[in-house]
mmCIF file of C-alpha atoms in Angstrom:
data_model
loop_
_atom_site.group_PDB
_atom_site.id
_atom_site.type_symbol
_atom_site.label_atom_id
_atom_site.label_comp_id
_atom_site.label_asym_id
_atom_site.label_seq_id
_atom_site.Cartn_x
_atom_site.Cartn_y
_atom_site.Cartn_z
ATOM 1 C CA UNK A 1 10.305 -29.209 7.376
ATOM 2 C CA UNK A 2 11.702 -28.632 3.893
ATOM 3 C CA UNK A 3 10.152 -27.228 0.741
ATOM 4 C CA UNK A 4 8.101 -29.774 -1.190
ATOM 5 C CA UNK A 5 8.529 -28.479 -4.736
ATOM 6 C CA UNK A 6 5.469 -30.178 -6.218
ATOM 7 C CA UNK A 7 3.230 -29.089 -3.352
ATOM 8 C CA UNK A 8 4.442 -25.512 -3.644
ATOM 9 C CA UNK A 9 3.943 -25.380 -7.416
ATOM 10 C CA UNK A 10 0.374 -26.671 -6.955
ATOM 11 C CA UNK A 11 -0.420 -24.498 -3.931
ATOM 12 C CA UNK A 12 -4.236 -24.141 -3.726
ATOM 13 C CA UNK A 13 -4.623 -20.380 -3.904
ATOM 14 C CA UNK A 14 -8.220 -19.215 -3.724
ATOM 15 C CA UNK A 15 -9.613 -16.511 -5.948
ATOM 16 C CA UNK A 16 -9.630 -13.252 -3.997
ATOM 17 C CA UNK A 17 -12.276 -10.602 -4.574
ATOM 18 C CA UNK A 18 -11.850 -7.056 -3.311
ATOM 19 C CA UNK A 19 -13.995 -3.975 -3.649
ATOM 20 C CA UNK A 20 -12.296 -0.622 -3.296
ATOM 21 C CA UNK A 21 -13.826 2.839 -3.261
ATOM 22 C CA UNK A 22 -12.621 6.313 -4.188
ATOM 23 C CA UNK A 23 -11.894 6.768 -0.484
ATOM 24 C CA UNK A 24 -9.618 3.702 -0.559
ATOM 25 C CA UNK A 25 -7.847 5.098 -3.637
ATOM 26 C CA UNK A 26 -7.257 8.396 -1.812
ATOM 27 C CA UNK A 27 -5.937 6.615 1.293
ATOM 28 C CA UNK A 28 -3.439 4.709 -0.876
ATOM 29 C CA UNK A 29 -2.376 7.911 -2.648
ATOM 30 C CA UNK A 30 -1.825 9.710 0.658
ATOM 31 C CA UNK A 31 0.062 6.675 1.977
ATOM 32 C CA UNK A 32 2.662 6.885 -0.811
ATOM 33 C CA UNK A 33 2.989 10.654 -0.475
ATOM 34 C CA UNK A 34 0.661 12.238 -3.036
ATOM 35 C CA UNK A 35 -0.710 15.489 -1.694
ATOM 36 C CA UNK A 36 2.429 16.255 0.303
ATOM 37 C CA UNK A 37 2.498 19.563 -1.543
ATOM 38 C CA UNK A 38 -1.114 20.766 -1.202
ATOM 39 C CA UNK A 39 -0.778 23.360 -3.986
ATOM 40 C CA UNK A 40 0.676 20.971 -6.574
ATOM 41 C CA UNK A 41 -2.206 20.670 -9.054
ATOM 42 C CA UNK A 42 -0.597 17.627 -10.680
ATOM 43 C CA UNK A 43 -1.108 15.612 -7.484
ATOM 44 C CA UNK A 44 -4.599 16.908 -6.722
ATOM 45 C CA UNK A 45 -6.546 14.456 -8.964
ATOM 46 C CA UNK A 46 -5.194 11.545 -6.887
ATOM 47 C CA UNK A 47 -6.310 12.891 -3.501
ATOM 48 C CA UNK A 48 -9.395 15.053 -4.150
ATOM 49 C CA UNK A 49 -12.572 13.440 -5.452
ATOM 50 C CA UNK A 50 -13.928 16.673 -6.942
ATOM 51 C CA UNK A 51 -10.923 17.010 -9.248
ATOM 52 C CA UNK A 52 -10.544 14.916 -12.408
ATOM 53 C CA UNK A 53 -10.026 11.958 -10.099
ATOM 54 C CA UNK A 54 -7.843 8.973 -11.006
ATOM 55 C CA UNK A 55 -6.284 6.080 -9.122
ATOM 56 C CA UNK A 56 -2.526 5.830 -8.579
ATOM 57 C CA UNK A 57 -1.291 3.065 -10.935
ATOM 58 C CA UNK A 58 0.950 1.396 -8.353
ATOM 59 C CA UNK A 59 -2.094 0.748 -6.144
ATOM 60 C CA UNK A 60 -2.413 -2.475 -8.158
ATOM 61 C CA UNK A 61 0.151 -4.091 -5.835
ATOM 62 C CA UNK A 62 -2.193 -3.958 -2.822
ATOM 63 C CA UNK A 63 -5.343 -5.257 -4.566
ATOM 64 C CA UNK A 64 -6.708 -8.826 -4.260
ATOM 65 C CA UNK A 65 -3.480 -10.214 -2.842
ATOM 66 C CA UNK A 66 -3.171 -13.728 -1.338
ATOM 67 C CA UNK A 67 -2.363 -12.590 2.187
ATOM 68 C CA UNK A 68 0.519 -14.018 4.213
ATOM 69 C CA UNK A 69 0.198 -17.522 2.755
ATOM 70 C CA UNK A 70 3.901 -18.246 3.315
ATOM 71 C CA UNK A 71 3.191 -18.496 7.031
ATOM 72 C CA UNK A 72 1.291 -21.767 6.470
ATOM 73 C CA UNK A 73 3.555 -24.561 7.830
ATOM 74 C CA UNK A 74 2.498 -26.823 4.962
ATOM 75 C CA UNK A 75 4.606 -24.700 2.581
ATOM 76 C CA UNK A 76 7.746 -25.975 4.286
ATOM 77 C CA UNK A 77 9.084 -22.417 4.312
ATOM 78 C CA UNK A 78 10.647 -20.703 7.314
ATOM 79 C CA UNK A 79 8.557 -17.528 7.062
ATOM 80 C CA UNK A 80 10.700 -15.756 9.672
ATOM 81 C CA UNK A 81 13.579 -15.670 7.186
ATOM 82 C CA UNK A 82 11.806 -14.520 4.037
ATOM 83 C CA UNK A 83 12.498 -11.259 2.221
ATOM 84 C CA UNK A 84 10.572 -9.519 -0.554
ATOM 85 C CA UNK A 85 13.300 -9.446 -3.181
ATOM 86 C CA UNK A 86 11.693 -8.095 -6.356
ATOM 87 C CA UNK A 87 8.378 -6.720 -7.578
ATOM 88 C CA UNK A 88 6.971 -6.149 -11.027
ATOM 89 C CA UNK A 89 3.796 -4.630 -12.458
ATOM 90 C CA UNK A 90 2.538 -4.745 -16.036
ATOM 91 C CA UNK A 91 -0.476 -2.532 -16.641
ATOM 92 C CA UNK A 92 -2.992 -3.561 -19.297
ATOM 93 C CA UNK A 93 -5.492 -0.779 -18.555
ATOM 94 C CA UNK A 94 -5.562 2.211 -16.168
ATOM 95 C CA UNK A 95 -6.937 1.280 -12.753
ATOM 96 C CA UNK A 96 -10.553 2.410 -12.274
ATOM 97 C CA UNK A 97 -10.989 4.973 -9.517
ATOM 98 C CA UNK A 98 -13.231 2.443 -7.770
ATOM 99 C CA UNK A 99 -14.082 -1.149 -8.676
ATOM 100 C CA UNK A 100 -14.491 -4.749 -7.596
ATOM 101 C CA UNK A 101 -11.458 -6.731 -8.690
ATOM 102 C CA UNK A 102 -10.477 -10.397 -8.554
ATOM 103 C CA UNK A 103 -7.167 -12.240 -8.702
ATOM 104 C CA UNK A 104 -5.750 -15.714 -8.138
ATOM 105 C CA UNK A 105 -2.072 -16.054 -7.279
ATOM 106 C CA UNK A 106 0.048 -18.748 -8.934
ATOM 107 C CA UNK A 107 3.601 -19.975 -8.398
ATOM 108 C CA UNK A 108 5.581 -19.545 -11.598
ATOM 109 C CA UNK A 109 8.981 -20.934 -10.542
ATOM 110 C CA UNK A 110 10.961 -22.055 -7.505
ATOM 111 C CA UNK A 111 14.759 -22.029 -7.706
ATOM 112 C CA UNK A 112 17.126 -23.726 -5.264
ATOM 113 C CA UNK A 113 20.196 -21.576 -4.641
ATOM 114 C CA UNK A 114 21.711 -24.342 -2.516
ATOM 115 C CA UNK A 115 22.031 -25.242 1.147
ATOM 116 C CA UNK A 116 22.787 -22.177 3.275
ATOM 117 C CA UNK A 117 21.981 -19.960 0.249
ATOM 118 C CA UNK A 118 18.191 -20.058 0.254
ATOM 119 C CA UNK A 119 15.501 -20.401 -2.393
ATOM 120 C CA UNK A 120 13.749 -18.023 -4.787
ATOM 121 C CA UNK A 121 9.979 -18.215 -5.138
ATOM 122 C CA UNK A 122 8.450 -16.451 -8.150
ATOM 123 C CA UNK A 123 4.715 -15.743 -7.943
ATOM 124 C CA UNK A 124 2.242 -13.979 -10.229
ATOM 125 C CA UNK A 125 -1.372 -12.839 -10.243
ATOM 126 C CA UNK A 126 -3.637 -11.193 -12.814
ATOM 127 C CA UNK A 127 -5.866 -8.386 -11.544
ATOM 128 C CA UNK A 128 -9.254 -8.440 -13.284
ATOM 129 C CA UNK A 129 -12.149 -5.958 -13.216
ATOM 130 C CA UNK A 130 -15.104 -8.114 -12.168
ATOM 131 C CA UNK A 131 -17.711 -5.921 -13.866
ATOM 132 C CA UNK A 132 -16.069 -5.836 -17.304
ATOM 133 C CA UNK A 133 -13.803 -8.870 -17.303
ATOM 134 C CA UNK A 134 -10.897 -6.641 -18.358
ATOM 135 C CA UNK A 135 -7.425 -7.602 -17.201
ATOM 136 C CA UNK A 136 -6.068 -4.518 -15.440
ATOM 137 C CA UNK A 137 -2.587 -5.582 -14.406
ATOM 138 C CA UNK A 138 -0.264 -8.543 -13.959
ATOM 139 C CA UNK A 139 1.719 -8.532 -10.704
ATOM 140 C CA UNK A 140 4.932 -10.500 -10.274
ATOM 141 C CA UNK A 141 6.868 -10.971 -7.072
ATOM 142 C CA UNK A 142 10.088 -12.696 -6.046
ATOM 143 C CA UNK A 143 10.437 -13.935 -2.481
ATOM 144 C CA UNK A 144 13.887 -14.800 -1.127
ATOM 145 C CA UNK A 145 13.463 -17.670 1.336
ATOM 146 C CA UNK A 146 16.810 -17.401 3.089
ATOM 147 C CA UNK A 147 16.399 -20.548 5.203
ATOM 148 C CA UNK A 148 15.068 -22.961 2.599
ATOM 149 C CA UNK A 149 17.803 -23.803 0.111
ATOM 150 C CA UNK A 150 19.016 -27.322 -0.554
ATOM 151 C CA UNK A 151 15.637 -28.954 -1.240
ATOM 152 C CA UNK A 152 16.859 -30.469 -4.510
ATOM 153 C CA UNK A 153 15.185 -28.152 -7.007
ATOM 154 C CA UNK A 154 16.435 -26.506 -10.186
ATOM 155 C CA UNK A 155 19.215 -23.980 -9.651
ATOM 156 C CA UNK A 156 18.519 -21.791 -12.699
ATOM 157 C CA UNK A 157 18.490 -20.027 -14.952
ATOM 158 C CA UNK A 158 17.947 -17.012 -12.714
ATOM 159 C CA UNK A 159 16.707 -13.809 -14.399
ATOM 160 C CA UNK A 160 19.359 -11.112 -14.377
ATOM 161 C CA UNK A 161 18.578 -7.687 -12.904
ATOM 162 C CA UNK A 162 18.068 -4.684 -15.153
ATOM 163 C CA UNK A 163 21.369 -2.862 -15.592
ATOM 164 C CA UNK A 164 21.498 0.852 -14.854
ATOM 165 C CA UNK A 165 23.371 3.180 -17.220
ATOM 166 C CA UNK A 166 26.854 4.301 -16.212
ATOM 167 C CA UNK A 167 26.265 8.010 -16.734
ATOM 168 C CA UNK A 168 24.755 10.903 -14.844
ATOM 169 C CA UNK A 169 20.968 10.580 -14.431
ATOM 170 C CA UNK A 170 18.635 12.461 -16.780
ATOM 171 C CA UNK A 171 16.368 13.451 -13.895
ATOM 172 C CA UNK A 172 16.398 13.408 -10.096
ATOM 173 C CA UNK A 173 13.270 13.621 -7.942
ATOM 174 C CA UNK A 174 13.321 14.079 -4.157
ATOM 175 C CA UNK A 175 10.127 13.066 -2.356
ATOM 176 C CA UNK A 176 9.908 13.349 1.434
ATOM 177 C CA UNK A 177 8.028 10.867 3.594
ATOM 178 C CA UNK A 178 6.031 11.739 6.695
ATOM 179 C CA UNK A 179 6.971 10.303 10.122
ATOM 180 C CA UNK A 180 3.566 8.585 10.189
ATOM 181 C CA UNK A 181 3.819 7.270 6.605
ATOM 182 C CA UNK A 182 3.887 3.571 7.574
ATOM 183 C CA UNK A 183 0.881 3.976 9.879
ATOM 184 C CA UNK A 184 -1.068 5.486 6.992
ATOM 185 C CA UNK A 185 0.126 3.073 4.306
ATOM 186 C CA UNK A 186 -0.813 0.001 6.397
ATOM 187 C CA UNK A 187 -4.474 1.009 5.991
ATOM 188 C CA UNK A 188 -4.135 -0.091 2.358
ATOM 189 C CA UNK A 189 -3.819 -3.720 3.366
ATOM 190 C CA UNK A 190 -0.526 -4.602 5.096
ATOM 191 C CA UNK A 191 -1.055 -4.685 8.872
ATOM 192 C CA UNK A 192 2.332 -6.274 9.685
ATOM 193 C CA UNK A 193 3.262 -4.890 13.150
ATOM 194 C CA UNK A 194 6.861 -4.473 11.973
ATOM 195 C CA UNK A 195 5.634 -1.218 10.417
ATOM 196 C CA UNK A 196 3.776 0.041 13.485
ATOM 197 C CA UNK A 197 5.021 -1.403 16.780
ATOM 198 C CA UNK A 198 8.436 -0.161 18.017
ATOM 199 C CA UNK A 199 8.897 -3.314 20.112
ATOM 200 C CA UNK A 200 8.353 -5.606 17.142
ATOM 201 C CA UNK A 201 10.727 -3.499 15.043
ATOM 202 C CA UNK A 202 13.389 -3.615 17.768
ATOM 203 C CA UNK A 203 13.077 -7.406 18.013
ATOM 204 C CA UNK A 204 13.716 -7.558 14.260
ATOM 205 C CA UNK A 205 16.851 -5.438 14.622
ATOM 206 C CA UNK A 206 15.522 -2.030 13.554
ATOM 207 C CA UNK A 207 15.738 1.194 15.539
ATOM 208 C CA UNK A 208 12.100 2.038 14.710
ATOM 209 C CA UNK A 209 9.205 0.688 12.614
ATOM 210 C CA UNK A 210 10.219 0.643 8.946
ATOM 211 C CA UNK A 211 8.317 1.696 5.857
ATOM 212 C CA UNK A 212 6.704 -1.009 3.731
ATOM 213 C CA UNK A 213 8.794 -1.905 0.699
ATOM 214 C CA UNK A 214 5.731 -1.591 -1.529
ATOM 215 C CA UNK A 215 5.211 1.919 -0.174
ATOM 216 C CA UNK A 216 8.728 2.815 -1.284
ATOM 217 C CA UNK A 217 7.856 1.314 -4.689
ATOM 218 C CA UNK A 218 4.836 3.628 -4.862
ATOM 219 C CA UNK A 219 7.041 6.630 -4.117
ATOM 220 C CA UNK A 220 9.462 5.688 -6.906
ATOM 221 C CA UNK A 221 6.509 5.212 -9.256
ATOM 222 C CA UNK A 222 5.366 8.711 -8.295
ATOM 223 C CA UNK A 223 8.799 10.076 -9.174
ATOM 224 C CA UNK A 224 8.656 8.571 -12.679
ATOM 225 C CA UNK A 225 5.041 9.633 -13.217
ATOM 226 C CA UNK A 226 5.923 13.183 -12.186
ATOM 227 C CA UNK A 227 9.244 13.466 -14.028
ATOM 228 C CA UNK A 228 8.395 11.887 -17.382
ATOM 229 C CA UNK A 229 4.604 11.525 -17.684
ATOM 230 C CA UNK A 230 3.199 14.815 -16.363
ATOM 231 C CA UNK A 231 0.950 12.649 -14.167
ATOM 232 C CA UNK A 232 -0.645 10.946 -17.190
ATOM 233 C CA UNK A 233 -1.277 7.460 -15.772
ATOM 234 C CA UNK A 234 -2.000 5.949 -19.198
ATOM 235 C CA UNK A 235 1.683 6.265 -20.124
ATOM 236 C CA UNK A 236 2.929 3.733 -17.569
ATOM 237 C CA UNK A 237 3.128 0.264 -19.145
ATOM 238 C CA UNK A 238 5.343 -1.718 -16.776
ATOM 239 C CA UNK A 239 7.585 -1.361 -13.731
ATOM 240 C CA UNK A 240 10.036 -3.717 -12.077
ATOM 241 C CA UNK A 241 12.646 -3.281 -9.357
ATOM 242 C CA UNK A 242 14.685 -4.896 -6.620
ATOM 243 C CA UNK A 243 14.395 -4.067 -2.921
ATOM 244 C CA UNK A 244 17.789 -3.467 -1.343
ATOM 245 C CA UNK A 245 17.372 -1.707 2.024
ATOM 246 C CA UNK A 246 14.575 -0.474 4.329
ATOM 247 C CA UNK A 247 13.365 3.101 4.732
ATOM 248 C CA UNK A 248 12.461 4.786 8.010
ATOM 249 C CA UNK A 249 9.351 6.988 7.874
ATOM 250 C CA UNK A 250 10.351 10.650 7.787
ATOM 251 C CA UNK A 251 13.311 10.113 5.476
ATOM 252 C CA UNK A 252 13.618 11.674 2.020
ATOM 253 C CA UNK A 253 13.706 9.355 -0.993
ATOM 254 C CA UNK A 254 15.719 10.521 -3.983
ATOM 255 C CA UNK A 255 14.953 8.690 -7.246
ATOM 256 C CA UNK A 256 17.623 8.938 -9.927
ATOM 257 C CA UNK A 257 16.341 8.245 -13.451
ATOM 258 C CA UNK A 258 17.857 7.584 -16.865
ATOM 259 C CA UNK A 259 15.676 7.717 -19.974
ATOM 260 C CA UNK A 260 16.521 5.807 -23.145
ATOM 261 C CA UNK A 261 13.631 6.112 -25.599
ATOM 262 C CA UNK A 262 10.563 4.523 -24.012
ATOM 263 C CA UNK A 263 12.510 3.014 -21.099
ATOM 264 C CA UNK A 264 13.286 4.744 -17.799
ATOM 265 C CA UNK A 265 15.916 3.093 -15.610
ATOM 266 C CA UNK A 266 15.987 4.153 -11.972
ATOM 267 C CA UNK A 267 17.194 3.614 -8.441
ATOM 268 C CA UNK A 268 16.076 5.213 -5.185
ATOM 269 C CA UNK A 269 18.155 6.161 -2.180
ATOM 270 C CA UNK A 270 17.580 7.690 1.243
ATOM 271 C CA UNK A 271 19.300 11.061 1.389
ATOM 272 C CA UNK A 272 19.757 11.108 5.159
ATOM 273 C CA UNK A 273 21.807 7.872 5.117
ATOM 274 C CA UNK A 274 23.031 7.893 1.490
ATOM 275 C CA UNK A 275 21.665 4.355 1.186
ATOM 276 C CA UNK A 276 20.191 2.742 -1.928
ATOM 277 C CA UNK A 277 16.785 1.301 -1.032
ATOM 278 C CA UNK A 278 15.468 0.340 -4.493
ATOM 279 C CA UNK A 279 17.760 -0.789 -7.280
ATOM 280 C CA UNK A 280 17.798 -2.050 -10.876
ATOM 281 C CA UNK A 281 14.493 -0.295 -11.571
ATOM 282 C CA UNK A 282 12.945 -0.222 -15.027
ATOM 283 C CA UNK A 283 9.770 1.449 -16.310
ATOM 284 C CA UNK A 284 8.364 1.067 -19.827
ATOM 285 C CA UNK A 285 6.498 4.119 -21.108
ATOM 286 C CA UNK A 286 3.842 4.309 -23.798
#
């Protein structure tokens, strides 16, 4: 079964409503590594409700999502060959520490890279605070459907990745991950057994369960928030990046950052394997 472009563009996404509590916000924060240093007072407000509590901004990526809709055979997509290629967040307001939020996903574009080259599916959703009607964030995602090129769709133009400066980074931040990091992060809404079951991971070609890509995104967001914002969440305006390689829980993630005015460019690598895992990153600061 091949991609039906018109059907995909008009995919009937339902509005999703999700209520999260301060406890859920803490679980997310712990899942992306906040609180690793228990005496770091900058991290305390994200993991201790009696502090001046605030939600981690990157938690927006796990709220009111559409679920694994690509697994529906009516999409025409071979879900076994899909990869999460890119992710973006634009914040309109700081996330409440607890709230009921709603969102409806939409397909923005589908590009045909050609037979044997796959397809790119661009999706978006606006996260809205149900109580106030305020738009909190806009989430954008690019899915690389490796097995679904050649359906006759448009081939471009394809957005170009953010270019990193060719100079030494302005700041470097090393953040370790715990061996159980994926088991903790999955409690925030991604129960894919690839991140928990060694047998499933082995069948997929990995030596052990891997860390969620969106968890690695949260760790890079932490690095920027720590290095340039002094943990002031109101200063983050947008973030976008490309996923390039998986992380194994227990590895150390080094984020290299370049600041040019209100823009921070970044990439993240695993120190133990000297492997870039996030690339072409860009954060806008306010």
